[in-house]
mmCIF file of C-alpha atoms in Angstrom:
data_model
loop_
_atom_site.group_PDB
_atom_site.id
_atom_site.type_symbol
_atom_site.label_atom_id
_atom_site.label_comp_id
_atom_site.label_asym_id
_atom_site.label_seq_id
_atom_site.Cartn_x
_atom_site.Cartn_y
_atom_site.Cartn_z
ATOM 1 C CA MET D 30 -6.593 7.599 -1.976
ATOM 2 C CA THR D 31 -10.353 6.664 -3.035
ATOM 3 C CA GLY D 32 -13.893 8.544 -3.447
ATOM 4 C CA ALA D 33 -16.827 8.163 -5.334
ATOM 5 C CA GLU D 34 -16.415 11.355 -6.966
ATOM 6 C CA LEU D 35 -12.849 11.287 -7.431
ATOM 7 C CA ASP D 36 -11.257 13.363 -9.829
ATOM 8 C CA PRO D 37 -7.453 12.160 -10.519
ATOM 9 C CA GLY D 38 -6.591 15.237 -12.101
ATOM 10 C CA GLU D 39 -7.825 17.269 -9.424
ATOM 11 C CA ILE D 40 -5.771 14.886 -6.667
ATOM 12 C CA THR D 41 -2.480 15.142 -8.972
ATOM 13 C CA ALA D 42 -2.882 19.131 -9.299
ATOM 14 C CA GLY D 43 -3.708 19.651 -5.424
ATOM 15 C CA LEU D 44 -0.804 17.223 -4.309
ATOM 16 C CA GLN D 45 1.729 18.105 -6.976
ATOM 17 C CA LEU D 46 2.693 14.587 -7.375
ATOM 18 C CA ALA D 47 2.217 12.100 -9.887
ATOM 19 C CA PRO D 48 0.288 9.214 -9.264
ATOM 20 C CA THR D 49 1.455 5.744 -9.845
ATOM 21 C CA VAL D 50 -2.212 4.502 -10.727
ATOM 22 C CA ALA D 51 -5.139 6.861 -10.897
ATOM 23 C CA TYR D 52 -8.915 5.832 -12.515
ATOM 24 C CA ALA D 53 -11.878 7.921 -12.302
ATOM 25 C CA PRO D 54 -15.003 6.556 -10.548
ATOM 26 C CA GLU D 55 -16.342 3.687 -12.834
ATOM 27 C CA PRO D 56 -19.535 1.743 -11.654
ATOM 28 C CA THR D 57 -18.645 -1.624 -12.828
ATOM 29 C CA ARG D 58 -15.233 -1.739 -11.236
ATOM 30 C CA GLU D 59 -15.512 -3.957 -8.195
ATOM 31 C CA PHE D 60 -12.910 -2.213 -6.300
ATOM 32 C CA ARG D 61 -14.796 -0.330 -3.775
ATOM 33 C CA SER D 62 -18.223 -0.183 -5.374
ATOM 34 C CA GLY D 63 -16.777 1.655 -8.287
ATOM 35 C CA ALA D 64 -14.660 4.088 -6.500
ATOM 36 C CA GLY D 65 -12.064 6.166 -8.111
ATOM 37 C CA ILE D 66 -8.368 5.649 -6.975
ATOM 38 C CA TRP D 67 -5.539 7.586 -6.893
ATOM 39 C CA ALA D 68 -2.432 6.040 -5.569
ATOM 40 C CA LEU D 69 1.568 5.864 -5.148
ATOM 41 C CA ILE D 70 2.537 2.598 -5.650
ATOM 42 C CA ASP D 71 5.818 1.049 -4.594
ATOM 43 C CA GLY D 72 7.028 -2.535 -5.318
ATOM 44 C CA PRO D 73 3.654 -4.630 -5.583
ATOM 45 C CA GLU D 74 5.687 -7.933 -6.079
ATOM 46 C CA PRO D 75 8.508 -9.578 -3.684
ATOM 47 C CA ASP D 76 11.637 -7.917 -5.293
ATOM 48 C CA GLY D 77 14.028 -8.107 -2.575
ATOM 49 C CA THR D 78 13.455 -4.536 -1.523
ATOM 50 C CA HIS D 79 13.047 -3.945 2.436
ATOM 51 C CA ILE D 80 9.715 -2.438 3.347
ATOM 52 C CA ALA D 81 11.552 0.054 5.673
ATOM 53 C CA ASP D 82 13.001 1.507 2.413
ATOM 54 C CA GLN D 83 9.705 1.590 0.450
ATOM 55 C CA ILE D 84 8.246 3.272 3.781
ATOM 56 C CA ALA D 85 11.254 5.970 3.705
ATOM 57 C CA ARG D 86 10.484 6.666 -0.076
ATOM 58 C CA LEU D 87 6.644 7.024 0.431
ATOM 59 C CA SER D 88 7.339 9.334 3.485
ATOM 60 C CA GLN D 89 9.765 11.455 1.284
ATOM 61 C CA GLN D 90 7.184 11.701 -1.393
ATOM 62 C CA LEU D 91 4.478 12.572 0.827
ATOM 63 C CA THR D 92 6.700 15.112 3.053
ATOM 64 C CA GLY D 93 5.399 18.624 2.653
ATOM 65 C CA HIS D 94 2.022 17.620 1.397
ATOM 66 C CA ASP D 95 0.213 17.728 4.607
ATOM 67 C CA ALA D 96 -2.135 20.711 4.204
ATOM 68 C CA ALA D 97 -3.538 19.197 0.543
ATOM 69 C CA ILE D 98 -3.690 15.737 2.128
ATOM 70 C CA ASN D 99 -5.833 17.174 5.035
ATOM 71 C CA GLU D 100 -7.720 19.046 2.519
ATOM 72 C CA LEU D 101 -8.715 16.061 0.346
ATOM 73 C CA ARG D 102 -9.517 14.142 3.586
ATOM 74 C CA LYS D 103 -12.090 17.253 4.400
ATOM 75 C CA ARG D 104 -13.473 16.567 0.982
ATOM 76 C CA ASN D 105 -14.707 12.975 2.171
ATOM 77 C CA TYR D 106 -11.841 11.193 0.042
ATOM 78 C CA ARG D 107 -10.686 8.069 1.977
ATOM 79 C CA VAL D 108 -6.957 8.998 2.226
ATOM 80 C CA GLU D 109 -5.180 6.027 3.821
ATOM 81 C CA ILE D 110 -1.646 4.242 3.519
ATOM 82 C CA LEU D 111 -2.020 0.205 2.594
ATOM 83 C CA VAL D 112 1.470 -1.485 3.507
ATOM 84 C CA THR D 113 1.660 -4.915 1.532
ATOM 85 C CA GLY D 114 4.580 -6.908 2.699
ATOM 86 C CA TRP D 115 5.842 -10.359 1.271
ATOM 87 C CA ILE D 116 7.580 -12.593 3.722
ATOM 88 C CA GLU D 117 9.347 -15.994 3.555
ATOM 89 C CA ASN D 118 10.008 -18.677 6.173
ATOM 90 C CA ARG D 119 8.862 -16.079 8.758
ATOM 91 C CA ARG D 120 5.260 -15.506 9.862
ATOM 92 C CA TYR D 121 5.616 -11.823 10.746
ATOM 93 C CA LEU D 122 6.530 -8.549 9.356
ATOM 94 C CA ASP D 123 9.724 -6.828 10.511
ATOM 95 C CA LEU D 124 9.191 -3.329 10.688
ATOM 96 C CA ASP D 125 11.681 -1.110 12.655
ATOM 97 C CA LEU D 126 10.628 1.989 14.891
ATOM 98 C CA GLU D 127 11.690 4.526 12.639
ATOM 99 C CA SER D 128 9.201 3.357 9.863
ATOM 100 C CA LEU D 129 6.536 3.283 12.284
ATOM 101 C CA LYS D 130 7.429 6.964 13.277
ATOM 102 C CA GLN D 131 7.348 7.653 9.404
ATOM 103 C CA LEU D 132 3.998 6.093 8.794
ATOM 104 C CA HIS D 133 2.342 7.813 12.180
ATOM 105 C CA ALA D 134 3.641 11.195 11.029
ATOM 106 C CA PHE D 135 1.049 11.603 8.411
ATOM 107 C CA GLY D 136 -2.138 10.974 10.633
ATOM 108 C CA LEU D 137 -3.426 8.664 8.095
ATOM 109 C CA PRO D 138 -4.866 5.350 8.559
ATOM 110 C CA VAL D 139 -2.095 2.568 7.920
ATOM 111 C CA ASN D 140 -3.621 -0.926 6.846
ATOM 112 C CA PHE D 141 -1.207 -3.733 6.493
ATOM 113 C CA THR D 142 -1.566 -7.101 4.163
ATOM 114 C CA VAL D 143 1.058 -9.542 4.659
ATOM 115 C CA HIS D 144 1.738 -12.520 1.959
ATOM 116 C CA ARG D 145 3.595 -15.200 2.923
ATOM 117 C CA GLU D 146 5.804 -16.780 0.111
ATOM 118 C CA PRO D 147 5.775 -20.597 0.132
ATOM 119 C CA SER D 148 8.902 -22.131 1.972
ATOM 120 C CA ALA D 149 10.480 -25.086 0.562
ATOM 121 C CA VAL D 150 8.784 -27.055 3.171
ATOM 122 C CA ASP D 151 5.451 -25.755 1.991
ATOM 123 C CA LEU D 152 6.199 -26.748 -1.704
ATOM 124 C CA PHE D 153 7.480 -30.059 -0.914
ATOM 125 C CA PHE D 154 4.292 -30.867 1.496
ATOM 126 C CA ASP D 155 2.248 -29.551 -1.409
ATOM 127 C CA GLU D 156 4.164 -31.927 -4.206
ATOM 128 C CA MET D 157 3.569 -34.939 -1.901
ATOM 129 C CA ALA D 158 -0.224 -34.290 -1.400
ATOM 130 C CA ASN D 159 -0.388 -33.991 -5.405
ATOM 131 C CA ARG D 160 1.063 -37.365 -5.875
ATOM 132 C CA GLY D 161 -1.690 -39.359 -4.189
#
């Protein structure tokens, strides 16, 4: 959740959830022109956890909070789900139908960012390029 007038304490009280990250607006912050942020984050680094498990945990946390989420959206907060995945040796993010249904259930915008871990072949060619 982000917003120029975001009050992290107000959002925590409204949702009755503790955020992983919460910052009041700060004009000098580069993120979204200094907007405040309130977020639930699960696994920001590649740790072997399948993305479906992370989406299921997020869904469990948000279930029952629909009214509070909709109220925050009415107050012009940007409320969205950001899915960041790490992949290795493949060029696609494997997401099952159940995970997609869970994301869709909240009626929120969902944005995807995929980071590809370098494969052994990538590392080999990088090493060869650096030798010459």
